[in-house]
Amino acid sequence: MIDVDIYRYNPETDREPHMQSFFVDDDFGKRMVLDVLEHLRESDPSLAYRRSCREGVCGSDGMNINGKNALACITPVTEAAGSGKLILRPLTGMAVIRDLVVDQNHFFEQYASIKPWLINDSGTVDKELHQSAADRAKLDGLYECIMCGCCTSGCPSWWWNPEKYLGPAVLLQAYRFIADSRDTASGERLGALSDHFSVYRCRDVGNCSWVCPKGLNPMGAISDIRRTLLKTSL
Ligand code: FES
């Protein structure tokens, strides 16, 4: 049997959070963490977590799995737990709503603040905006972000300054538009990031790039923003 410890907290009935132990058959070792949760919820429908696509695409089942933020649907049980127990906690740095469900409102408000859409004021909105293969390649490693929040949740700088520092996921998304040759608002976008906190509160800890379930490099994107800001200020 595999021992599974899960963070439980229901604000309507619990005075404080606690860990609850479950056991699943050894066969679950070959499956994904989300399969374990789905199985356990059959016997305990009160167990709360988010999930949707089950394919590592929607980003809704980010959680802390044996100390590392990850997506439950693409994390094999044996990879996370080894020969020990599986330990599931909510994403760090975000208020818990219930069990493994965290409040991501602030995270998505910060996302909205960077205007995550293409801005083009060239007057060609009714035509295709062509892009060279080289310019298109600049978006690789950026457009794949699914906003699961695993990186931002693992960032100590964001824990300390969530109101002023945008965090790695939002900054990677910001750079995705700054780097886009079709976008004509890069000056405005960079100007909005040039204060002491929005970008510069990054301390290069690197947890973001370590945990990203898509293998992206948010810390590299933040460095690219800082480099671009430096160039534009010279
Ligand atoms: Fe969609 Fe895991 S359920 S990313």
Coordinates of C-alpha atoms and ligand atoms in Angstrom, one line a residue:
M1 CA 0.0 0.0 0.0
I2 CA 1.1 3.6 -0.7
D3 CA 0.7 6.1 2.2
V4 CA -0.9 9.4 1.0
D5 CA -0.9 12.4 3.4
I6 CA -3.2 15.2 2.3
Y7 CA -3.6 18.7 3.7
R8 CA -7.2 19.1 4.8
Y9 CA -9.0 22.3 5.8
N10 CA -12.7 23.2 5.6
P11 CA -13.2 26.7 7.1
E12 CA -16.8 25.8 7.9
T13 CA -16.0 22.9 10.2
D14 CA -12.2 22.9 11.0
R15 CA -10.6 25.2 13.6
E16 CA -7.3 24.7 11.9
P17 CA -5.7 22.7 9.0
H18 CA -4.5 19.1 9.6
M19 CA -2.9 16.3 7.5
Q20 CA -5.1 13.3 6.8
S21 CA -3.6 9.9 6.0
F22 CA -5.0 7.7 3.3
F23 CA -3.8 4.4 1.7
V24 CA -4.0 3.4 -1.9
D25 CA -3.0 0.2 -3.7
D26 CA 0.6 -0.2 -4.9
D27 CA -0.7 -0.2 -8.5
F28 CA -1.2 3.6 -8.1
G29 CA 2.6 3.9 -8.1
K30 CA 2.5 3.6 -11.9
R31 CA -0.2 6.3 -12.2
M32 CA -0.4 10.1 -11.8
V33 CA -1.0 11.9 -8.6
L34 CA -4.4 13.1 -9.9
D35 CA -5.5 9.5 -10.4
V36 CA -4.9 9.0 -6.6
L37 CA -7.0 12.1 -5.8
E38 CA -9.8 11.0 -8.1
H39 CA -9.8 7.5 -6.5
L40 CA -9.8 8.9 -2.9
R41 CA -12.6 11.2 -3.7
E42 CA -14.8 8.3 -4.6
S43 CA -14.8 7.3 -0.9
D44 CA -14.5 10.9 0.5
P45 CA -16.4 13.3 -1.8
S46 CA -15.5 16.2 0.6
L47 CA -11.9 16.2 -0.6
A48 CA -11.5 19.4 -2.6
Y49 CA -9.0 20.1 -5.4
R50 CA -9.2 21.7 -8.9
R51 CA -8.7 19.8 -12.1
S52 CA -10.0 19.9 -15.6
C53 CA -8.1 18.7 -18.7
R54 CA -6.0 15.9 -17.1
E55 CA -3.4 16.6 -19.8
G56 CA -1.1 19.3 -18.4
V57 CA -2.9 22.0 -20.4
C58 CA -5.4 23.8 -18.3
G59 CA -3.1 24.5 -15.3
S60 CA -5.8 24.1 -12.7
D61 CA -4.3 21.3 -10.6
G62 CA -1.1 22.9 -9.4
M63 CA -0.3 21.8 -5.9
N64 CA 2.7 21.1 -3.7
I65 CA 3.7 17.5 -4.1
N66 CA 6.3 16.2 -1.7
G67 CA 7.7 19.7 -1.3
K68 CA 7.8 20.8 -5.0
N69 CA 5.0 22.6 -6.8
A70 CA 3.7 20.6 -9.7
L71 CA 0.7 19.6 -11.8
A72 CA -1.0 16.5 -10.2
C73 CA -2.1 15.2 -13.6
I74 CA 1.4 14.8 -15.1
T75 CA 3.3 13.9 -12.0
P76 CA 3.9 10.2 -11.6
V77 CA 3.3 9.0 -8.0
T78 CA 6.6 7.1 -7.9
E79 CA 8.5 10.1 -9.2
A80 CA 7.1 12.3 -6.5
A81 CA 7.1 9.9 -3.6
G82 CA 10.0 7.5 -4.4
S83 CA 9.6 4.6 -2.0
G84 CA 8.2 6.9 0.7
K85 CA 4.8 8.5 1.2
L86 CA 3.0 10.9 -1.1
I87 CA 2.5 14.2 0.6
L88 CA 0.0 16.7 -1.0
R89 CA -0.4 20.3 0.2
P90 CA -1.9 23.4 -1.4
L91 CA 0.3 25.8 -3.5
T92 CA 2.4 27.8 -1.1
G93 CA 2.0 31.6 -0.7
M94 CA -1.7 31.7 -1.6
A95 CA -4.6 31.6 0.9
V96 CA -6.3 28.3 1.2
I97 CA -10.0 28.2 0.4
R98 CA -10.4 24.6 1.2
D99 CA -8.1 21.5 1.2
L100 CA -5.9 21.8 -2.0
V101 CA -7.9 24.7 -3.5
V102 CA -6.2 28.1 -3.2
D103 CA -7.3 31.7 -3.9
Q104 CA -5.7 32.8 -7.2
N105 CA -7.7 36.0 -7.6
H106 CA -4.7 38.3 -6.9
F107 CA -2.5 36.2 -9.1
F108 CA -4.9 36.6 -12.1
E109 CA -5.5 40.3 -11.3
Q110 CA -1.7 40.8 -11.6
Y111 CA -1.9 38.9 -14.9
A112 CA -4.6 41.2 -16.2
S113 CA -2.5 44.2 -15.2
I114 CA 0.2 43.4 -17.8
K115 CA -2.4 43.5 -20.7
P116 CA -1.9 39.9 -21.8
W117 CA -3.1 40.5 -25.4
L118 CA -1.5 41.7 -28.6
I119 CA -1.6 45.5 -29.0
N120 CA -1.0 46.8 -32.5
D121 CA -1.8 50.4 -33.4
S122 CA -0.5 50.2 -37.0
G123 CA -4.0 50.4 -38.4
T124 CA -3.8 46.9 -40.0
V125 CA -6.2 45.2 -37.6
D126 CA -8.2 43.8 -40.6
K127 CA -5.1 42.1 -42.1
E128 CA -2.8 39.3 -41.0
L129 CA 0.2 40.5 -39.1
H130 CA 3.1 38.7 -40.7
Q131 CA 6.1 37.6 -38.7
S132 CA 9.4 36.2 -39.8
A133 CA 10.4 32.7 -38.7
A134 CA 13.2 34.3 -36.6
D135 CA 10.8 36.6 -34.9
R136 CA 8.3 33.8 -34.3
A137 CA 11.1 31.7 -32.7
K138 CA 11.6 34.5 -30.1
L139 CA 8.3 33.4 -28.6
D140 CA 9.3 29.8 -28.0
G141 CA 9.7 29.2 -24.3
L142 CA 7.2 31.9 -23.6
Y143 CA 3.9 31.2 -25.2
E144 CA 3.7 27.7 -23.7
C145 CA 3.0 29.1 -20.2
I146 CA -0.4 27.8 -18.9
M147 CA -0.6 30.1 -15.9
C148 CA -0.8 27.2 -13.4
G149 CA 0.9 29.4 -10.8
C150 CA 3.4 26.8 -9.7
C151 CA 6.3 29.2 -10.3
T152 CA 4.8 32.3 -8.7
S153 CA 3.6 30.2 -5.7
G154 CA 7.2 29.0 -5.2
C155 CA 8.8 32.4 -5.3
P156 CA 10.0 33.9 -1.9
S157 CA 10.1 37.4 -3.4
W158 CA 6.4 37.1 -4.3
W159 CA 5.6 35.8 -0.8
W160 CA 7.1 38.9 0.7
N161 CA 5.8 41.5 -1.8
P162 CA 2.7 40.1 -3.5
E163 CA 1.2 43.5 -3.9
K164 CA 4.1 45.1 -5.7
Y165 CA 6.2 42.4 -7.2
L166 CA 4.4 40.7 -10.2
G167 CA 6.0 37.3 -9.8
P168 CA 7.6 34.9 -12.4
A169 CA 4.5 33.7 -14.3
V170 CA 3.1 37.2 -14.9
L171 CA 6.5 38.5 -15.9
L172 CA 7.1 35.7 -18.3
Q173 CA 3.8 36.5 -19.9
A174 CA 4.7 40.2 -20.0
Y175 CA 7.9 39.4 -21.8
R176 CA 5.9 37.2 -24.2
F177 CA 4.3 40.4 -25.5
I178 CA 7.4 42.6 -25.2
A179 CA 9.3 40.1 -27.4
D180 CA 6.5 39.8 -30.0
S181 CA 7.5 41.7 -33.2
R182 CA 3.8 42.3 -34.0
D183 CA 3.2 44.2 -30.7
T184 CA 3.6 48.0 -30.9
A185 CA 3.2 48.7 -27.1
S186 CA 6.6 47.4 -25.9
G187 CA 7.6 50.9 -24.8
E188 CA 4.4 51.3 -22.7
R189 CA 4.8 47.7 -21.4
L190 CA 8.4 48.3 -20.3
G191 CA 7.5 51.7 -18.7
A192 CA 4.9 50.0 -16.5
L193 CA 7.6 47.6 -15.3
S194 CA 10.4 50.1 -14.6
D195 CA 9.7 50.8 -10.9
H196 CA 11.7 49.3 -8.0
F197 CA 9.3 46.4 -7.4
S198 CA 7.4 45.0 -10.4
V199 CA 10.4 43.3 -11.9
Y200 CA 13.4 44.3 -9.9
R201 CA 12.2 42.6 -6.7
C202 CA 13.3 39.3 -8.3
R203 CA 16.3 38.0 -6.4
D204 CA 17.3 35.2 -8.8
V205 CA 16.3 32.5 -6.4
G206 CA 15.4 30.3 -9.3
N207 CA 12.6 28.2 -7.7
C208 CA 10.4 29.4 -10.6
S209 CA 12.5 27.7 -13.3
W210 CA 13.1 24.6 -11.1
V211 CA 9.4 23.9 -10.6
C212 CA 7.8 24.9 -13.9
P213 CA 5.8 21.9 -15.1
K214 CA 6.3 22.9 -18.7
G215 CA 10.0 23.2 -18.5
L216 CA 10.0 27.0 -19.1
N217 CA 12.5 29.5 -17.6
P218 CA 10.7 32.4 -16.0
M219 CA 13.9 33.5 -14.3
G220 CA 15.4 33.9 -17.8
A221 CA 12.5 35.9 -19.0
I222 CA 12.8 38.2 -16.0
S223 CA 16.5 38.7 -16.9
D224 CA 15.5 39.4 -20.5
I225 CA 13.1 42.1 -19.2
R226 CA 15.8 43.7 -17.0
R227 CA 18.3 43.6 -19.9
T228 CA 15.7 45.2 -22.3
L229 CA 14.9 47.9 -19.6
L230 CA 18.6 48.6 -19.3
K231 CA 19.0 49.0 -23.1
T232 CA 16.0 51.3 -23.4
S233 CA 17.3 53.5 -20.6
L234 CA 20.7 54.1 -22.1
Ligands
FES1 FE1 -5.4 20.4 -16.5 FE2 -3.7 19.1 -14.8 S1 -5.9 19.0 -15.0 S2 -3.2 20.8 -16.1

